[in-house]
Amino acid sequence: MQSRTPSSPRTGRPRSAAADEAILEATRAALVELGWSKLTLGDVATRAGVAKTTLYRRWAGKNELVVDAVAVLFDELELPDRGSLAADIEGVVLQFAALLDRPETKTALMAVVAESTRDEPLRERIRTSIVDRQKRLVLEGRARAERRGELPAAPDPGTAAATADLIFDVAAGAVVHRTLVSAEPVDGEWVRRFTALLLGGLAAAAD
Amino acid sequence: MQSRTPSSPRTGRPRSAAADEAILEATRAALVELGWSKLTLGDVATRAGVAKTTLYRRWAGKNELVVDAVAVLFDELELPDRGSLAADIEGVVLQFAALLDRPETKTALMAVVAESTRDEPLRERIRTSIVDRQKRLVLEGRARAERRGELPAAPDPGTAAATADLIFDVAAGAVVHRTLVSAEPVDGEWVRRFTALLLGGLAAAAD
Amino acid sequence: MQSRTPSSPRTGRPRSAAADEAILEATRAALVELGWSKLTLGDVATRAGVAKTTLYRRWAGKNELVVDAVAVLFDELELPDRGSLAADIEGVVLQFAALLDRPETKTALMAVVAESTRDEPLRERIRTSIVDRQKRLVLEGRARAERRGELPAAPDPGTAAATADLIFDVAAGAVVHRTLVSAEPVDGEWVRRFTALLLGGLAAAAD
Amino acid sequence: MQSRTPSSPRTGRPRSAAADEAILEATRAALVELGWSKLTLGDVATRAGVAKTTLYRRWAGKNELVVDAVAVLFDELELPDRGSLAADIEGVVLQFAALLDRPETKTALMAVVAESTRDEPLRERIRTSIVDRQKRLVLEGRARAERRGELPAAPDPGTAAATADLIFDVAAGAVVHRTLVSAEPVDGEWVRRFTALLLGGLAAAAD
DNA sequence: TGCTAACCGAGACGGTACGTCCCGTCTTGCG
DNA sequence: CGCAAGACGGGACGTACCGTCTCGGTTAGCA
């Protein structure tokens, strides 16, 4: 999250470990209440019962803090075995949609992505903290489908990776667009239609 | 763009039409130079050679101004007839990707979408100014494909509309996600793979 | 009050005479309600049912307008004959104090005087519109007292003028200071003490 | 000058003492250069090398700031023993006139008094910071004159206080009126005539 | 009776200052 | 040396008025 300079290894009062979690929790609460654009670091510090200095000692700014505060929520995503590839996909898409529907993520995710278009370190932080953790779900799903015999083994590693990336962009992008731009619900009906489209496309592409 | 209350129809000095375009142009320039988060309305006013008050008289805030400034760019999208549905899709997706790669849209689009999660009028403005104008491309493409016989006629209007919405969310979402989140290029290769996936899915869903 | 440039003598629509009085009346009302510092010309124009341009066509600014609006009040001061110099003085001092106690004059008079310290034309306007009109009361009172035999005739015109100026500064200054700075009432008791002081001093100085 | 709420007695970074004096000095300089009505707090802050927020943290507004900036000048007034009551009075009146002739006081004093007619706390601040400190000169002069035998001892405390107030309003009012309203010089000649009037009146009143 | 020039209302214009909010940094004294 | 507190220099905010400038429309007096 943040690095201690290793120059002065252990002298003086150590940092409070409890403060970290209090700050992240306060950040999420402030996101829910105020939204991204009205969230201020001074307010977060007050909510966490912490001085502003403490906060700045640990995070470089609002973007980094919010990424950390929200990232942990994405670790809840799982890929439970529902017996078929279609069911697995539907399950994880619904989970993802539910996560995106929470007010803290809804207001924060697109905001930090927008910021990241002009801030390479921030983009990297988002990738490692959030995006790549979702991508594993695609890989895991594919592997499970191959074990079940629902999909043929990947012809070669390059194509497999490109396909995984494509699926990831399509699935995550579609859910995000439907939720935030179209502002329509991602319900069972929509998920079934989307999954049918995706699996149909994969099957056709495999020919 | 912004409406005059029709209460006082035609009295007083009329608003300068030239100022409007100068302001929108200045806004785009500032977006390119500074990005969304460092853009200030005072700076836009200065660039446009206009007083800050003039700007506030016409737009409610940064969000509304940026939506209007960027919206006109999306009207450039077209659906030229390339002879086949696949080629048509590839062409429009590449156009859309090129548009999203411009620095003004890249930094602004996700930002205003993020803001719109807590601002219903803003969402509506985005929808009418930007999103719905793109959706026509989907409908036009479908109609053309039907005329060519590449796709069967829609079984019923409701299903057709739902399918159009789905395609729109998938296509726009995938391109946006690839460009802004994954930060990978939307090149010919990717577009071919995506189009194949989409058309394969549509064919399978039509069975 | 305000001068028409005599270049174009009499053509076109003449200025509305009614507007002038409406503006001055609105100015006084605004002074009572808002005080000097919160009075705005736009507000005065609105109250008078007049366009801002009309107002600026006739007065150079807030200072000049307020001087004109208040000046007329000072013309109410009179020096009724009460039979003795002391009684005459007490009467006029009480009148002046009552005038200074009105909210329009209280808030405006010192304000324009303060402005006039850096604005010579304004000072001249104040002098001719307000101050000199009061000074005549002193001269009139002296003349009457001489006719009554209460005061000896002036030894020479220069001394007489200097004495009149001194009395004027002492009397007006004392009342203004008591009213606005000390913020104590100018009541009968105070006026008697002041008049006794003044007449005693004049008698002593005449020896 | 301004009071810290004693709720949080001694925590956080203390206010810079140097800033206070820099701000007041800058205020006086701005008064000389620009006059009351063109003085802006932003400009004062810039001159003092201080942020606008620092200034607003310590003073409620322009009025309060100017009162404090000017008040210190009035503490320079003294009542040096010149051997007789008349000489003492002439000396202090000349001092007061010289003070009122300085551009900072000339432009500021009437302005804040004008504002104070609609702002009771401001009037109180003027009284305690400026007016009451001058009144001591009257009391001191009277005491000294009694010691010298030039004036009889006060008959009773109430009358003595009322007389002191009257003398104060007359003397301060006359000098202010002559300087700011009549805009004539307070020279030796005028002061002699005024002092003769005042002392003659006092002697007559004591009978 | 019709011209014409100056008036009028309304309100947008470029501009200045306001007083507030938040930024990210810097002292303080305490633990 | 970390920490809570809070003042610091700084920058942008959105608002209020300033005094000026178009507008379309009115209202005299002269022809």
mmCIF file of C-alpha atoms in Angstrom, chain C residues 9-80:
data_model
loop_
_atom_site.group_PDB
_atom_site.id
_atom_site.type_symbol
_atom_site.label_atom_id
_atom_site.label_comp_id
_atom_site.label_asym_id
_atom_site.label_seq_id
_atom_site.Cartn_x
_atom_site.Cartn_y
_atom_site.Cartn_z
ATOM 1 C CA PRO C 9 -30.219 71.672 -27.610
ATOM 2 C CA ARG C 10 -33.717 70.351 -28.020
ATOM 3 C CA THR C 11 -34.489 67.371 -30.136
ATOM 4 C CA GLY C 12 -35.507 63.824 -29.420
ATOM 5 C CA ARG C 13 -37.476 62.559 -26.485
ATOM 6 C CA PRO C 14 -36.905 64.589 -23.316
ATOM 7 C CA ARG C 15 -35.914 62.938 -20.076
ATOM 8 C CA SER C 16 -38.685 61.849 -17.828
ATOM 9 C CA ALA C 17 -39.028 64.312 -14.986
ATOM 10 C CA ALA C 18 -40.945 61.843 -12.884
ATOM 11 C CA ALA C 19 -38.055 59.406 -13.014
ATOM 12 C CA ASP C 20 -35.766 61.783 -11.153
ATOM 13 C CA GLU C 21 -37.929 62.031 -8.093
ATOM 14 C CA ALA C 22 -38.725 58.318 -8.161
ATOM 15 C CA ILE C 23 -35.020 57.543 -8.171
ATOM 16 C CA LEU C 24 -34.220 59.881 -5.291
ATOM 17 C CA GLU C 25 -37.120 58.517 -3.290
ATOM 18 C CA ALA C 26 -36.027 54.957 -4.003
ATOM 19 C CA THR C 27 -32.518 55.880 -2.925
ATOM 20 C CA ARG C 28 -33.736 57.167 0.409
ATOM 21 C CA ALA C 29 -35.845 54.058 0.923
ATOM 22 C CA ALA C 30 -32.902 51.838 0.125
ATOM 23 C CA LEU C 31 -30.703 53.782 2.531
ATOM 24 C CA VAL C 32 -33.202 53.206 5.308
ATOM 25 C CA GLU C 33 -33.507 49.526 4.553
ATOM 26 C CA LEU C 34 -29.986 48.583 3.623
ATOM 27 C CA GLY C 35 -27.679 51.328 4.780
ATOM 28 C CA TRP C 36 -24.980 52.968 2.730
ATOM 29 C CA SER C 37 -22.640 50.065 2.182
ATOM 30 C CA LYS C 38 -25.246 47.558 1.027
ATOM 31 C CA LEU C 39 -27.063 49.961 -1.229
ATOM 32 C CA THR C 40 -26.573 49.092 -4.880
ATOM 33 C CA LEU C 41 -27.495 51.114 -7.904
ATOM 34 C CA GLY C 42 -29.132 48.127 -9.528
ATOM 35 C CA ASP C 43 -31.421 47.802 -6.559
ATOM 36 C CA VAL C 44 -32.264 51.500 -6.607
ATOM 37 C CA ALA C 45 -33.108 51.250 -10.293
ATOM 38 C CA THR C 46 -35.401 48.302 -9.658
ATOM 39 C CA ARG C 47 -37.151 50.050 -6.788
ATOM 40 C CA ALA C 48 -37.667 53.146 -8.919
ATOM 41 C CA GLY C 49 -39.013 51.059 -11.816
ATOM 42 C CA VAL C 50 -36.256 52.405 -13.991
ATOM 43 C CA ALA C 51 -33.435 50.901 -16.040
ATOM 44 C CA LYS C 52 -29.897 51.077 -14.728
ATOM 45 C CA THR C 53 -28.920 53.026 -17.830
ATOM 46 C CA THR C 54 -31.370 55.766 -16.977
ATOM 47 C CA LEU C 55 -29.784 56.124 -13.607
ATOM 48 C CA TYR C 56 -26.242 56.286 -14.950
ATOM 49 C CA ARG C 57 -27.325 58.792 -17.575
ATOM 50 C CA ARG C 58 -28.122 61.221 -14.770
ATOM 51 C CA TRP C 59 -25.673 60.546 -11.970
ATOM 52 C CA ALA C 60 -22.021 59.631 -12.075
ATOM 53 C CA GLY C 61 -22.246 57.082 -9.292
ATOM 54 C CA LYS C 62 -23.446 56.117 -5.866
ATOM 55 C CA ASN C 63 -21.859 59.044 -4.072
ATOM 56 C CA GLU C 64 -23.417 61.725 -6.207
ATOM 57 C CA LEU C 65 -26.802 60.049 -6.159
ATOM 58 C CA VAL C 66 -26.863 59.759 -2.397
ATOM 59 C CA VAL C 67 -25.775 63.348 -1.886
ATOM 60 C CA ASP C 68 -28.681 64.510 -4.018
ATOM 61 C CA ALA C 69 -31.106 62.149 -2.319
ATOM 62 C CA VAL C 70 -30.173 63.338 1.138
ATOM 63 C CA ALA C 71 -29.569 67.027 0.407
ATOM 64 C CA VAL C 72 -33.210 67.866 0.125
ATOM 65 C CA LEU C 73 -33.761 66.759 3.710
ATOM 66 C CA PHE C 74 -31.408 69.439 4.953
ATOM 67 C CA ASP C 75 -33.537 72.161 3.429
ATOM 68 C CA GLU C 76 -36.144 71.471 6.078
ATOM 69 C CA LEU C 77 -33.942 73.115 8.717
ATOM 70 C CA GLU C 78 -35.242 76.488 9.806
ATOM 71 C CA LEU C 79 -34.472 79.087 12.416
ATOM 72 C CA PRO C 80 -37.822 80.077 13.881
#
